[in-house]
Coordinates of C-alpha atoms in Angstrom, one line a residue:
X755 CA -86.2 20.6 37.7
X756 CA -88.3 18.6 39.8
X757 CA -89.6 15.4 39.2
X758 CA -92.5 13.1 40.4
X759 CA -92.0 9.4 39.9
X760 CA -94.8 6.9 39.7
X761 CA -94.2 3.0 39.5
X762 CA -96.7 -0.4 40.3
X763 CA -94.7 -2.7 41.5
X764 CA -96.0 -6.2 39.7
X765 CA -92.9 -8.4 40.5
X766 CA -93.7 -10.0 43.9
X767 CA -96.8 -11.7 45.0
X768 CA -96.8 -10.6 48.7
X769 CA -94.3 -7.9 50.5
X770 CA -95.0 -6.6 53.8
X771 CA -94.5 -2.6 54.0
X772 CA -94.8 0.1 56.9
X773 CA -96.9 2.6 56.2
X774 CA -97.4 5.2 59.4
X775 CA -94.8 2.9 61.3
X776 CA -96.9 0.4 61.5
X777 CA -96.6 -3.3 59.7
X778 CA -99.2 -3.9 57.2
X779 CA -99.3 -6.7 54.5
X780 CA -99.9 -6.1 51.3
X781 CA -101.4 -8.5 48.2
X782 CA -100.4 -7.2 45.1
X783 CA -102.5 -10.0 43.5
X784 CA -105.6 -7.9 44.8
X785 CA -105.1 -4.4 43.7
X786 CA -106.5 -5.0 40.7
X787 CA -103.7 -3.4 38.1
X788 CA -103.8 0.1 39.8
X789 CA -101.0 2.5 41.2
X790 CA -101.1 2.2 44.6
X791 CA -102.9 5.4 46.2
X792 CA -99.6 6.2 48.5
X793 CA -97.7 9.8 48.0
X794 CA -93.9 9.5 49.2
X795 CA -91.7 12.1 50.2
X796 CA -88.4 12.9 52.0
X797 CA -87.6 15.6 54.2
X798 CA -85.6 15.8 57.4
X799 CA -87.6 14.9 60.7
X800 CA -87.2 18.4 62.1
X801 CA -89.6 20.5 59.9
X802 CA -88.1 23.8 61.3
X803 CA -85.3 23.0 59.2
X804 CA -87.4 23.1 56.2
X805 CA -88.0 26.2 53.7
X806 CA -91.3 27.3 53.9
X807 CA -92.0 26.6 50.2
X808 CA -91.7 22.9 51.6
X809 CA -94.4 23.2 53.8
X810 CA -96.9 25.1 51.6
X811 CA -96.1 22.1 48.8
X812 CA -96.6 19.5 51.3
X813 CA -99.9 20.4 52.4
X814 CA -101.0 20.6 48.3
X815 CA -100.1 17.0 48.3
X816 CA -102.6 15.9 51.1
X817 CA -105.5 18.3 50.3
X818 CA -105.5 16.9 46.5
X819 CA -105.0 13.4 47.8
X820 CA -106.7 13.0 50.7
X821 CA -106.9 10.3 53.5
X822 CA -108.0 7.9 54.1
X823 CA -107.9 7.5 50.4
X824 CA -104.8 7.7 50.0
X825 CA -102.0 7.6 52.2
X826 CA -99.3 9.9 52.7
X827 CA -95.8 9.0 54.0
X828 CA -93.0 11.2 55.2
X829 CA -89.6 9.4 55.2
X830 CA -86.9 10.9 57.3
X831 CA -83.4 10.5 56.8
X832 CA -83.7 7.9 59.9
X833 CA -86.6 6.0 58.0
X834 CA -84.5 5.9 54.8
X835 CA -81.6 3.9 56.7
X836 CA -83.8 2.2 58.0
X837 CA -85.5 0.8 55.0
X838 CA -82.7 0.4 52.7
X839 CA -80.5 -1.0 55.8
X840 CA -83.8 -4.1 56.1
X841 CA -85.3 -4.4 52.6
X842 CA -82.0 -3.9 50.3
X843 CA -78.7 -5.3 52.1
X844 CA -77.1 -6.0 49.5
X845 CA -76.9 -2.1 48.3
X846 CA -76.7 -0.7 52.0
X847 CA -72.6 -0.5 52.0
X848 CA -73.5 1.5 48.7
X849 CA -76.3 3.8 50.9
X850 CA -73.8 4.4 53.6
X851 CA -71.2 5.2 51.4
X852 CA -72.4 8.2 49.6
X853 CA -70.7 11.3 50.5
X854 CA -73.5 13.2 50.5
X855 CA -77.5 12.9 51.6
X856 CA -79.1 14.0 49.1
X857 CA -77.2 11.2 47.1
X858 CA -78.7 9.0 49.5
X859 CA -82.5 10.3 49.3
X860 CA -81.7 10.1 45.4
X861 CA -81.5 6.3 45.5
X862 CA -83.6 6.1 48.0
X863 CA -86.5 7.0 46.2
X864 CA -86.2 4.3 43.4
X865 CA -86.1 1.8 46.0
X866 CA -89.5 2.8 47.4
X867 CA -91.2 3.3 44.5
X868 CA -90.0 -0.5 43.6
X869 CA -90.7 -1.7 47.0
X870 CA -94.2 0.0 47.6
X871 CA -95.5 1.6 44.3
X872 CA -97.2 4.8 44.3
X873 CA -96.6 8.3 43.7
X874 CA -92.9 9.9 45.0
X875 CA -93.1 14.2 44.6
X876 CA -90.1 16.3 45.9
X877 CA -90.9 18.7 48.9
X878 CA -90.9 21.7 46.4
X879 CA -93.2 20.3 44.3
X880 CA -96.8 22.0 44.4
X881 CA -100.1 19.9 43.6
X882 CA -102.6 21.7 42.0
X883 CA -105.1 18.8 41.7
X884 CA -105.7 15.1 42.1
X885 CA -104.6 13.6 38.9
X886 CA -104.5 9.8 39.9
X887 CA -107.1 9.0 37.4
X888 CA -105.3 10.3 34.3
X889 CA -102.2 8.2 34.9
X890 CA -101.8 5.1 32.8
X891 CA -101.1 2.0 35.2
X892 CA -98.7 0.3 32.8
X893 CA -96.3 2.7 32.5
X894 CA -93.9 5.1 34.7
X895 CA -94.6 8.0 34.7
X896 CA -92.5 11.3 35.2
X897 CA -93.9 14.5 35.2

């Protein structure tokens, strides 16, 4: 089963986030209540190691959300370590100490969705249309 996660995160007034590797600040004071227009997903860096379903899906994700409207990030296994290692010390030992990856994207995902908000969708996961507008704001949703 494949899920898609969604989640605002409302709990701190300011965060700083990376989004295409590069710093940006964000003001969750001025978003005005909404999920933020970001689509999350995991995969390893090298694509070639990816299934080809994988890349079909991914592509459904950014013709049905498109940029600059939205913004799409890719998080590699590096980027994951990375962000958990800087943003969540306190469960990196945790991170690290899985015994296997997909244990780490697992958590992994929870922590980006708390961190940044938006929309998380699994690599095998196709989009058959923008449905942004029909989610309700207050709630998490999984499809």
């Amino acid at each position: 089963m494949v899920f898609l996660y969604l989640l605002l995160n409302q709990i701190q007034p300011k965060q700083e986030f990376f989004l295409d590797k590069k710093p940006l600040t964000k003001r969750l004071d001025n978003l005005s209540g909404n999920i933020p227009k970001i689509i999350h997903q995991t995969a390893p860096k090298n694509s070639k190691l990816w299934p080809d379903t994988w890349k079909i899906c991914q592509q459904t994700w950014k013709k049905h959300f498109p940029y600059p409207e939205y913004k799409y990030i890719l998080w590699t296994d590096d980027d994951l370590n990375n962000f958990i290692k800087t943003h969540y010390q306190w469960f990196y030992p945790y991170f690290v100490g899985y015994k296997h990856n997909i244990c780490r994207i697992d958590a992994a995902r929870y922590f980006i969705l708390y961190h940044y908000g938006g929309i998380y969708a699994d690599m095998d996961f196709y989009c058959f249309q923008n449905f942004y507008n029909q989610l309700d704001s207050n709630k998490i949703s999984i499809v």
